[in-house]
Protein backbone atom coordinates (compact mmCIF):
# COMPACT_ATOMS: atom_id res chain seq x y z
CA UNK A 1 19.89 -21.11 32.30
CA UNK A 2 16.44 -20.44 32.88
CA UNK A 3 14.17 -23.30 32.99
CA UNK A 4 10.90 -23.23 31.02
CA UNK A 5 7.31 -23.84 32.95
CA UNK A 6 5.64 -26.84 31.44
CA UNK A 7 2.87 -24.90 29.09
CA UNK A 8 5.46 -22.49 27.58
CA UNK A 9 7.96 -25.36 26.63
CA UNK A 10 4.47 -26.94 25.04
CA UNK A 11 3.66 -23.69 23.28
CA UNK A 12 7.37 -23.46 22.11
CA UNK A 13 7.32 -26.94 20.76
CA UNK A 14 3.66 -26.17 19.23
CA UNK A 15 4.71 -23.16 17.21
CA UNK A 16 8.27 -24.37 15.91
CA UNK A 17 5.95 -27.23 14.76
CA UNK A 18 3.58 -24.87 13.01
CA UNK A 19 6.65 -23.23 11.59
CA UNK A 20 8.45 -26.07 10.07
CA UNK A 21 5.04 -26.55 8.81
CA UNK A 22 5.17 -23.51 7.12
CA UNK A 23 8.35 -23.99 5.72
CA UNK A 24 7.58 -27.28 4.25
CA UNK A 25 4.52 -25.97 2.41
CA UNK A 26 6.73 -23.07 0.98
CA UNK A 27 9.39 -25.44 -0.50
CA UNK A 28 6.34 -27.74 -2.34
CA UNK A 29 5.07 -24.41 -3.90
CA UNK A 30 5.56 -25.02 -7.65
CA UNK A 31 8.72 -23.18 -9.41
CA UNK A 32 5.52 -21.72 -12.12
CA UNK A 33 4.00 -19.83 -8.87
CA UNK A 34 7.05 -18.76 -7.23
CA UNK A 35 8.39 -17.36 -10.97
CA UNK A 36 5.28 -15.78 -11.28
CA UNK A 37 5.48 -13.94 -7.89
CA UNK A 38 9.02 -12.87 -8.05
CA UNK A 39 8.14 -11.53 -11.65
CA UNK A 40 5.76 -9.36 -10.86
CA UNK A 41 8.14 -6.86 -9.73
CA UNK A 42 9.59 -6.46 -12.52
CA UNK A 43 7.16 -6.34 -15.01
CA UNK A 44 5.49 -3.35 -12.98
CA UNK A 45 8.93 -1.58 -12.46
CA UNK A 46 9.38 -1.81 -16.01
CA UNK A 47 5.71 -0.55 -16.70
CA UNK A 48 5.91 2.12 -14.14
CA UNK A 49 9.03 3.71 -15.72
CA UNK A 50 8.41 3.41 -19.09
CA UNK A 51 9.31 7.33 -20.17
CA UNK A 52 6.70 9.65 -20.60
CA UNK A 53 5.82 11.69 -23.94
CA UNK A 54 4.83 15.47 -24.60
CA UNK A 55 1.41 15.39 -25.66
CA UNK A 56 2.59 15.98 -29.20
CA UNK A 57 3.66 12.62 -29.47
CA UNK A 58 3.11 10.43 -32.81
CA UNK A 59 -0.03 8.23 -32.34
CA UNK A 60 0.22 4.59 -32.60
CA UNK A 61 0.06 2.97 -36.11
CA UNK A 62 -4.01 2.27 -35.96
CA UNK A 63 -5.93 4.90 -37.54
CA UNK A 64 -7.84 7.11 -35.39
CA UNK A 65 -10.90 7.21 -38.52
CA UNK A 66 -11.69 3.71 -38.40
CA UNK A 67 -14.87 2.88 -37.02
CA UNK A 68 -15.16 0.40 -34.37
CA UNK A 69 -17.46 -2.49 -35.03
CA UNK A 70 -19.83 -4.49 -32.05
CA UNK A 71 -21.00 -7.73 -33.42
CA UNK A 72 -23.66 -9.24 -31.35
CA UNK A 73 -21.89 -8.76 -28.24
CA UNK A 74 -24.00 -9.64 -24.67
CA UNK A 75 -22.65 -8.80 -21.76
CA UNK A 76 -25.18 -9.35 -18.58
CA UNK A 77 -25.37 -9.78 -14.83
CA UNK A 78 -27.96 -12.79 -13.89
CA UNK A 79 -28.07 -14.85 -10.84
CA UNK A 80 -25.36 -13.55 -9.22
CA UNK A 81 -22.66 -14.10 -11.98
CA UNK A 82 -21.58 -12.46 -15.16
CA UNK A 83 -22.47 -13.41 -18.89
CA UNK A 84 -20.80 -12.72 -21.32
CA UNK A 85 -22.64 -13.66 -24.73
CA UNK A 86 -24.61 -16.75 -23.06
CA UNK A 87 -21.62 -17.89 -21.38
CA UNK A 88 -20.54 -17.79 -17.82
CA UNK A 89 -18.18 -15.21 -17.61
CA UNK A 90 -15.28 -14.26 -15.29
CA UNK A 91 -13.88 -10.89 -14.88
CA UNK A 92 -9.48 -10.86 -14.54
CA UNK A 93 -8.45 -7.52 -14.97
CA UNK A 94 -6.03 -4.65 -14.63
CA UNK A 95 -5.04 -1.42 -14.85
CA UNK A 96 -3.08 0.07 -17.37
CA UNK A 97 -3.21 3.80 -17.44
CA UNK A 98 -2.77 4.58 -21.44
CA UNK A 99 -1.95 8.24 -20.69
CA UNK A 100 0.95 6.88 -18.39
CA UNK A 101 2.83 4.72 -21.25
CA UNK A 102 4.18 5.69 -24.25
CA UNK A 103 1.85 4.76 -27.16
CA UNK A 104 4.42 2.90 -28.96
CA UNK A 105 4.37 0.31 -25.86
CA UNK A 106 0.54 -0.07 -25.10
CA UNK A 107 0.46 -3.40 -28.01
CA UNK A 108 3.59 -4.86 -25.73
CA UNK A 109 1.99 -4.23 -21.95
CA UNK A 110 -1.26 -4.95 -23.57
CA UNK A 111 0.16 -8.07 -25.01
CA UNK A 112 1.99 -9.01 -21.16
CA UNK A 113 -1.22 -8.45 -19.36
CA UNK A 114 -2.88 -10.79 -22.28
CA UNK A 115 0.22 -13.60 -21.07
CA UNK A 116 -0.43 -13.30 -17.48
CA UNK A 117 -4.38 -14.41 -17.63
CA UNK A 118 -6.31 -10.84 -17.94
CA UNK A 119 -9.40 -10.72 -20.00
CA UNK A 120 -10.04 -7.23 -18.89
CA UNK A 121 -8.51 -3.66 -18.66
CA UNK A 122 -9.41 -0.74 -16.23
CA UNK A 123 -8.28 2.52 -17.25
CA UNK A 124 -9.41 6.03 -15.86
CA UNK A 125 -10.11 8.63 -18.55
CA UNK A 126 -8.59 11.96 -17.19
CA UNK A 127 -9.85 14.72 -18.67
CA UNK A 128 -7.90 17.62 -17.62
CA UNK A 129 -5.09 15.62 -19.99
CA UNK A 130 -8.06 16.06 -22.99
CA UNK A 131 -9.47 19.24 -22.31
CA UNK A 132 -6.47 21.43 -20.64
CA UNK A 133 -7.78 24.56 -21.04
CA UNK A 134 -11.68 25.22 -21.62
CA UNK A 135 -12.53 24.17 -25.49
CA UNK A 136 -8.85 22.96 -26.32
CA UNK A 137 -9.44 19.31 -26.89
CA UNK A 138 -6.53 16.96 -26.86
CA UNK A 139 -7.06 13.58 -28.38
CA UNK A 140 -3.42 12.84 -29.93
CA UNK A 141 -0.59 10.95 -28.41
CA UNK A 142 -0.88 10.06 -24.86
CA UNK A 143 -4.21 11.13 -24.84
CA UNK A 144 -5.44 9.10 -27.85
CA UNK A 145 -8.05 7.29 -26.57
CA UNK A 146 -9.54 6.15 -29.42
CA UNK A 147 -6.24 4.46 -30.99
CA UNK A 148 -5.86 2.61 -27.03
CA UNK A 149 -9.76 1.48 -27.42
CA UNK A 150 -9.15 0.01 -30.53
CA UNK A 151 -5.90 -1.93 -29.42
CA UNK A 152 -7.98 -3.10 -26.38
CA UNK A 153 -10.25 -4.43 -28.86
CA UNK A 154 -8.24 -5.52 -31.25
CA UNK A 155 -6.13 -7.99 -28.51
CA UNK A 156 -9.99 -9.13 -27.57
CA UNK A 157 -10.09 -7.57 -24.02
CA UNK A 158 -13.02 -5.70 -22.82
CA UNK A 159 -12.43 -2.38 -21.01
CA UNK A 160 -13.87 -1.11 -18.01
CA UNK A 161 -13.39 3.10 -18.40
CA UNK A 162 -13.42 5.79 -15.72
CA UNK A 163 -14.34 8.97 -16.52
CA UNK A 164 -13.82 11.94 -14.87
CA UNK A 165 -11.13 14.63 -13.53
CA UNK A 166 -11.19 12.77 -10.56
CA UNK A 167 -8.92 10.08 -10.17
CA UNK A 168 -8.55 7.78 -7.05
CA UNK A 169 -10.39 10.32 -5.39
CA UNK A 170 -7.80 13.30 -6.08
CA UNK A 171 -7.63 15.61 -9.08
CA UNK A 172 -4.84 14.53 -11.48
């Protein structure tokens, strides 16, 4: 057996040290994290393949008519932070792609994103889904937009929207 040179028996000892370290931080690592992280997967899996609709699909139960109402809202970027009406305000959000789920699960991913801490939602507006052919507007189903904004507002989260064809730099 070979026998190890005084520095690299040090450097051996050094990073099993560092290791066992490691390992001891990872078992005091609360079971609330480590449920949280080994959730995840599943709640995006379950997101991600939530079947898709035909564009003829029935809208979800909120009236598309109703008007929305802003009442003395603020929302303002001072001295390096965000305010949100007079308050300190941090942004959590997420993306949830309305034209991606089925309308009749937006309240329930809505609702999980709500459970995990988000106070925000992120969601690109594609309009080749809206406007497929020149002056055939589509604004029913999984493109209702409106009903989705409402929902968002309705579960008190703000919405940061992305217009455009262009989505994460490629045409959808």
């Amino acid at each position: 057996m070979q026998r190890l040179s005084g520095r690299r028996a040090s450097s051996l000892r050094t990073e099993a040290s560092s290791w066992s370290g490691l390992l001891t931080m990872a078992r005091k690592r609360s079971s609330r994290t480590t449920f949280f992280f080994l959730s995840l997967p599943f709640v995006a899996a379950f997101t991600f393949f939530a079947p898709l609709p035909s564009l003829s699909s029935l809208s979800p139960p909120l009236p598309a008519s109703s008007p929305i109402r802003v009442i003395g809202q603020k929302f303002e970027i001072k001295n390096d932070k965000f305010w949100k009406d007079g308050q300190p305000f941090q942004i959590i959000g997420g993306d949830l792609h309305y034209f991606r789920v089925h309308p009749e699960y937006w309240e329930d991913r809505l609702l999980r994103a709500k459970a995990l801490g988000l106070n925000t939602i992120q969601t690109y507006v594609p309009w080749n889904l809206h406007e497929p052919r020149p002056g055939k507007l589509v604004f029913e189903g999984i493109a209702d937009i409106v009903a989705f904004l409402k929902l968002c507002q309705k579960l008190d989260f703000l919405v940061m929207l992305r217009p455009g064809p262009y989505i994460c730099g490629g045409e959808l």
